[in-house]
mmCIF file of C-alpha atoms in Angstrom:
data_model
loop_
_atom_site.group_PDB
_atom_site.id
_atom_site.type_symbol
_atom_site.label_atom_id
_atom_site.label_comp_id
_atom_site.label_asym_id
_atom_site.label_seq_id
_atom_site.Cartn_x
_atom_site.Cartn_y
_atom_site.Cartn_z
ATOM 1 C CA MET A 1 124.860 112.291 113.861
ATOM 2 C CA THR A 2 122.767 110.741 116.578
ATOM 3 C CA GLY A 3 121.728 107.431 118.061
ATOM 4 C CA ILE A 4 121.765 105.562 121.348
ATOM 5 C CA ASP A 5 124.962 105.210 123.390
ATOM 6 C CA GLY A 6 126.944 102.394 121.823
ATOM 7 C CA SER A 7 125.392 102.758 118.362
ATOM 8 C CA GLY A 8 128.634 103.724 116.650
ATOM 9 C CA LYS A 9 128.010 107.474 116.338
ATOM 10 C CA GLY A 10 131.627 108.323 117.065
ATOM 11 C CA HIS A 11 132.962 105.850 114.522
ATOM 12 C CA VAL A 12 130.620 107.064 111.780
ATOM 13 C CA THR A 13 131.308 110.711 112.646
ATOM 14 C CA ALA A 14 135.075 110.169 112.428
ATOM 15 C CA GLY A 15 134.641 108.533 109.022
ATOM 16 C CA LEU A 16 132.419 111.342 107.760
ATOM 17 C CA GLU A 17 134.827 113.978 109.035
ATOM 18 C CA ALA A 18 137.771 112.246 107.321
ATOM 19 C CA ALA A 19 135.851 111.899 104.044
ATOM 20 C CA LEU A 20 134.850 115.564 104.064
ATOM 21 C CA ARG A 21 138.405 116.672 104.824
ATOM 22 C CA ALA A 22 139.700 114.447 102.001
ATOM 23 C CA ARG A 23 137.435 116.427 99.655
ATOM 24 C CA GLY A 24 138.935 119.679 100.931
ATOM 25 C CA ALA A 25 136.131 120.766 103.267
ATOM 26 C CA ARG A 26 136.989 122.682 106.428
ATOM 27 C CA VAL A 27 135.200 120.623 109.082
ATOM 28 C CA ALA A 28 134.519 121.005 112.788
ATOM 29 C CA ALA A 29 133.417 117.815 114.525
ATOM 30 C CA ILE A 30 131.689 118.619 117.804
ATOM 31 C CA LEU A 31 130.947 115.893 120.325
ATOM 32 C CA ALA A 32 127.955 116.630 122.536
ATOM 33 C CA ASP A 33 129.165 114.207 125.224
ATOM 34 C CA GLY A 34 131.489 116.866 126.630
ATOM 35 C CA TRP A 35 128.413 118.930 127.415
ATOM 36 C CA LEU A 36 127.062 116.362 129.866
ATOM 37 C CA ASN A 37 125.551 117.585 133.082
ATOM 38 C CA LEU A 38 127.341 116.310 136.163
ATOM 39 C CA PRO A 39 125.939 113.022 137.541
ATOM 40 C CA GLN A 40 123.897 114.644 140.315
ATOM 41 C CA VAL A 41 121.947 116.568 137.646
ATOM 42 C CA ARG A 42 122.097 113.977 134.853
ATOM 43 C CA PHE A 43 120.651 111.092 136.864
ATOM 44 C CA GLY A 44 117.420 111.215 138.866
ATOM 45 C CA ARG A 45 115.981 108.880 141.466
ATOM 46 C CA GLU A 46 112.464 108.792 140.002
ATOM 47 C CA LYS A 47 111.407 108.450 136.370
ATOM 48 C CA LYS A 48 115.054 107.676 135.609
ATOM 49 C CA ALA A 49 114.741 107.438 131.836
ATOM 50 C CA GLU A 50 112.667 110.597 131.480
ATOM 51 C CA HIS A 51 114.986 112.493 133.819
ATOM 52 C CA PHE A 52 118.047 111.363 131.857
ATOM 53 C CA TYR A 53 116.412 112.277 128.550
ATOM 54 C CA LEU A 54 115.658 115.779 129.819
ATOM 55 C CA HIS A 55 118.855 116.436 131.784
ATOM 56 C CA ALA A 56 121.734 114.393 130.313
ATOM 57 C CA ILE A 57 123.214 117.107 128.105
ATOM 58 C CA ARG A 58 123.394 120.890 128.528
ATOM 59 C CA PHE A 59 121.875 121.388 125.091
ATOM 60 C CA GLY A 60 121.038 125.062 125.651
ATOM 61 C CA ASP A 61 124.681 125.947 126.249
ATOM 62 C CA LEU A 62 125.928 123.607 123.515
ATOM 63 C CA PHE A 63 123.759 125.205 120.850
ATOM 64 C CA ASP A 64 123.726 128.815 122.093
ATOM 65 C CA LYS A 65 127.444 129.111 122.834
ATOM 66 C CA LEU A 66 129.059 126.751 120.325
ATOM 67 C CA VAL A 67 127.029 125.137 117.549
ATOM 68 C CA LEU A 68 124.900 128.051 116.327
ATOM 69 C CA PRO A 69 127.590 130.760 116.544
ATOM 70 C CA LEU A 70 130.046 128.471 114.739
ATOM 71 C CA ARG A 71 127.489 127.591 112.075
ATOM 72 C CA ASP A 72 126.613 131.258 111.554
ATOM 73 C CA ARG A 73 130.123 132.766 111.654
ATOM 74 C CA GLY A 74 132.413 129.933 110.574
ATOM 75 C CA SER A 75 134.996 130.942 113.176
ATOM 76 C CA LEU A 76 134.828 130.845 116.944
ATOM 77 C CA ARG A 77 136.946 130.812 120.078
ATOM 78 C CA LEU A 78 135.140 129.583 123.176
ATOM 79 C CA ALA A 79 136.282 128.572 126.651
ATOM 80 C CA ALA A 80 133.660 126.107 127.891
ATOM 81 C CA ASP A 81 133.100 123.944 130.952
ATOM 82 C CA LEU A 82 132.969 120.294 129.884
ATOM 83 C CA ALA A 83 132.573 117.019 131.776
ATOM 84 C CA GLU A 84 133.617 113.420 131.257
ATOM 85 C CA GLU A 85 131.076 110.655 131.991
ATOM 86 C CA THR A 86 132.396 109.982 135.494
ATOM 87 C CA ALA A 87 133.451 113.537 136.406
ATOM 88 C CA VAL A 88 132.308 115.200 139.619
ATOM 89 C CA ALA A 89 133.429 118.638 138.390
ATOM 90 C CA TYR A 90 133.718 120.433 135.076
ATOM 91 C CA HIS A 91 137.036 121.115 133.370
ATOM 92 C CA ARG A 92 137.813 124.044 131.105
ATOM 93 C CA HIS A 93 138.201 123.343 127.391
ATOM 94 C CA VAL A 94 138.995 125.885 124.707
ATOM 95 C CA TYR A 95 137.439 125.454 121.279
ATOM 96 C CA GLU A 96 139.092 127.339 118.459
ATOM 97 C CA PHE A 97 137.780 127.122 114.917
ATOM 98 C CA ARG A 98 138.625 129.221 111.849
ATOM 99 C CA ASP A 99 136.840 129.394 108.507
ATOM 100 C CA ILE A 100 134.715 126.289 109.081
ATOM 101 C CA GLU A 101 132.430 125.237 106.229
ATOM 102 C CA VAL A 102 130.826 122.132 107.743
ATOM 103 C CA VAL A 103 129.831 121.447 111.344
ATOM 104 C CA VAL A 104 129.371 117.772 112.161
ATOM 105 C CA LEU A 105 127.598 117.420 115.496
ATOM 106 C CA GLU A 106 127.568 114.042 117.228
ATOM 107 C CA GLY A 107 125.641 113.023 120.321
ATOM 108 C CA ILE A 108 122.536 111.527 121.855
ATOM 109 C CA TYR A 109 119.048 113.031 121.475
ATOM 110 C CA LEU A 110 119.982 115.473 118.716
ATOM 111 C CA LEU A 111 116.674 114.910 116.913
ATOM 112 C CA LYS A 112 114.657 116.692 119.585
ATOM 113 C CA ARG A 113 112.132 118.871 117.781
ATOM 114 C CA ALA A 114 113.708 122.048 119.151
ATOM 115 C CA PHE A 115 116.942 121.289 117.277
ATOM 116 C CA GLN A 116 115.704 119.855 113.985
ATOM 117 C CA GLY A 117 115.480 123.229 112.261
ATOM 118 C CA HIS A 118 119.178 123.860 112.878
ATOM 119 C CA TYR A 119 120.343 121.029 110.627
ATOM 120 C CA ASP A 120 120.798 120.765 106.894
ATOM 121 C CA LEU A 121 121.100 117.008 107.237
ATOM 122 C CA SER A 122 120.680 114.581 110.122
ATOM 123 C CA PHE A 123 121.425 110.900 110.587
ATOM 124 C CA TRP A 124 120.062 108.400 113.110
ATOM 125 C CA ILE A 125 122.490 105.515 113.590
ATOM 126 C CA ASP A 126 120.230 102.516 114.050
ATOM 127 C CA CYS A 127 121.616 99.885 116.368
ATOM 128 C CA SER A 128 120.051 96.959 118.169
ATOM 129 C CA SER A 129 119.815 97.091 121.939
ATOM 130 C CA GLU A 130 121.940 93.952 122.155
ATOM 131 C CA THR A 131 124.777 95.437 120.098
ATOM 132 C CA ALA A 132 124.709 98.734 121.995
ATOM 133 C CA LEU A 133 124.855 96.893 125.310
ATOM 134 C CA GLU A 134 127.725 94.662 124.136
ATOM 135 C CA ARG A 135 129.712 97.746 123.114
ATOM 136 C CA ALA A 136 128.959 99.507 126.397
ATOM 137 C CA LEU A 137 130.130 96.484 128.365
ATOM 138 C CA ALA A 138 133.316 96.275 126.300
ATOM 139 C CA ARG A 139 134.200 99.924 126.964
ATOM 140 C CA ARG A 140 133.019 99.943 130.595
ATOM 141 C CA GLN A 141 130.369 102.643 130.075
ATOM 142 C CA GLU A 142 130.423 105.280 132.841
ATOM 143 C CA GLY A 143 133.093 103.195 134.613
ATOM 144 C CA LEU A 144 130.407 100.854 135.959
ATOM 145 C CA PRO A 145 130.729 97.134 136.675
ATOM 146 C CA SER A 146 129.002 94.908 134.092
ATOM 147 C CA ALA A 147 125.865 94.238 136.169
ATOM 148 C CA GLU A 148 125.348 97.962 136.805
ATOM 149 C CA THR A 149 125.895 98.757 133.120
ATOM 150 C CA VAL A 150 123.237 96.218 132.129
ATOM 151 C CA ASP A 151 120.857 97.690 134.714
ATOM 152 C CA ALA A 152 121.545 101.264 133.534
ATOM 153 C CA TYR A 153 120.868 100.338 129.917
ATOM 154 C CA ARG A 154 117.650 98.513 130.774
ATOM 155 C CA THR A 155 116.277 101.134 133.183
ATOM 156 C CA ILE A 156 117.664 104.385 131.740
ATOM 157 C CA TYR A 157 119.234 104.335 128.277
ATOM 158 C CA PHE A 158 116.895 101.998 126.378
ATOM 159 C CA PRO A 159 113.719 103.553 127.838
ATOM 160 C CA ALA A 160 115.144 107.052 127.160
ATOM 161 C CA ARG A 161 115.694 106.012 123.533
ATOM 162 C CA GLU A 162 111.978 105.143 123.349
ATOM 163 C CA ILE A 163 111.067 108.542 124.803
ATOM 164 C CA HIS A 164 113.300 110.203 122.222
ATOM 165 C CA GLY A 165 111.667 108.226 119.425
ATOM 166 C CA ARG A 166 108.220 109.427 120.490
ATOM 167 C CA MET A 167 109.347 113.015 121.007
ATOM 168 C CA ALA A 168 111.292 113.259 117.736
ATOM 169 C CA ALA A 169 108.082 112.323 115.880
ATOM 170 C CA GLY A 170 109.027 110.596 112.688
ATOM 171 C CA HIS A 171 112.733 111.408 112.585
ATOM 172 C CA THR A 172 113.969 108.221 114.225
ATOM 173 C CA SER A 173 115.399 106.178 111.378
ATOM 174 C CA GLY A 174 117.388 106.710 108.239
ATOM 175 C CA CYS A 175 118.193 110.302 107.529
ATOM 176 C CA SER A 176 116.202 113.431 106.996
ATOM 177 C CA GLN A 177 117.067 116.556 105.119
ATOM 178 C CA ASP A 178 115.862 119.934 106.244
ATOM 179 C CA SER A 179 114.773 122.205 103.416
ATOM 180 C CA GLY A 180 115.790 125.323 105.340
ATOM 181 C CA SER A 181 118.766 127.458 104.418
ATOM 182 C CA ASN A 182 120.793 126.745 107.580
#
C-alpha cells in the first residue's frame, strides 16, 4: 500500500487489515515509516527531492530483515532499530509474528522497481497534492510549523513523488498484480 505522505495509506491499510482479519486471515501489517533514516541522512542540502527519494527509508534493512523473511517463513522475531519522524536517535522495537498468511506493507516509494517482484498485489493510493498538504498541516507533519510544512511539501515531497512516478515506470496508479508466485 503506497502513495505520497498524506494520501491516506494508513487509513486504507488499517481497513484492509481489519477486513482480512474478519475473514479469518492471519495478517501482519508493517509500516515502513518506522524504518526512516535519521534526519541528517534523510534530508540533503542539494537536490532535496532526489536525496529524500533515495535516502528517506532504510529499504534494504526493511526488506532483508523483516518483510522477505516474514513472507517466506510466516513467523519471525526481530529486534530492529526504528525512528519516528522527528527522532535524533533510533529506538529498539521487537517484532514478533507467528503463522502469518498475509503481509500488508504500507509506506512511501514501495513501487520502486527493485521491490515490485516481491509483491503479489500492490496499490497506489492516489491523492491530490492539495488534499495531502491539508492532511499534513492538520497533523503537523514532522513537527514543523505550517509555513515549513508547505515549503517541505513543495520542495521535497511533491517533487519526490514525481521522481517516484518516473522511476516506477507505469505502476503509479490503480493497482497492479504480479504474476509471480511470491
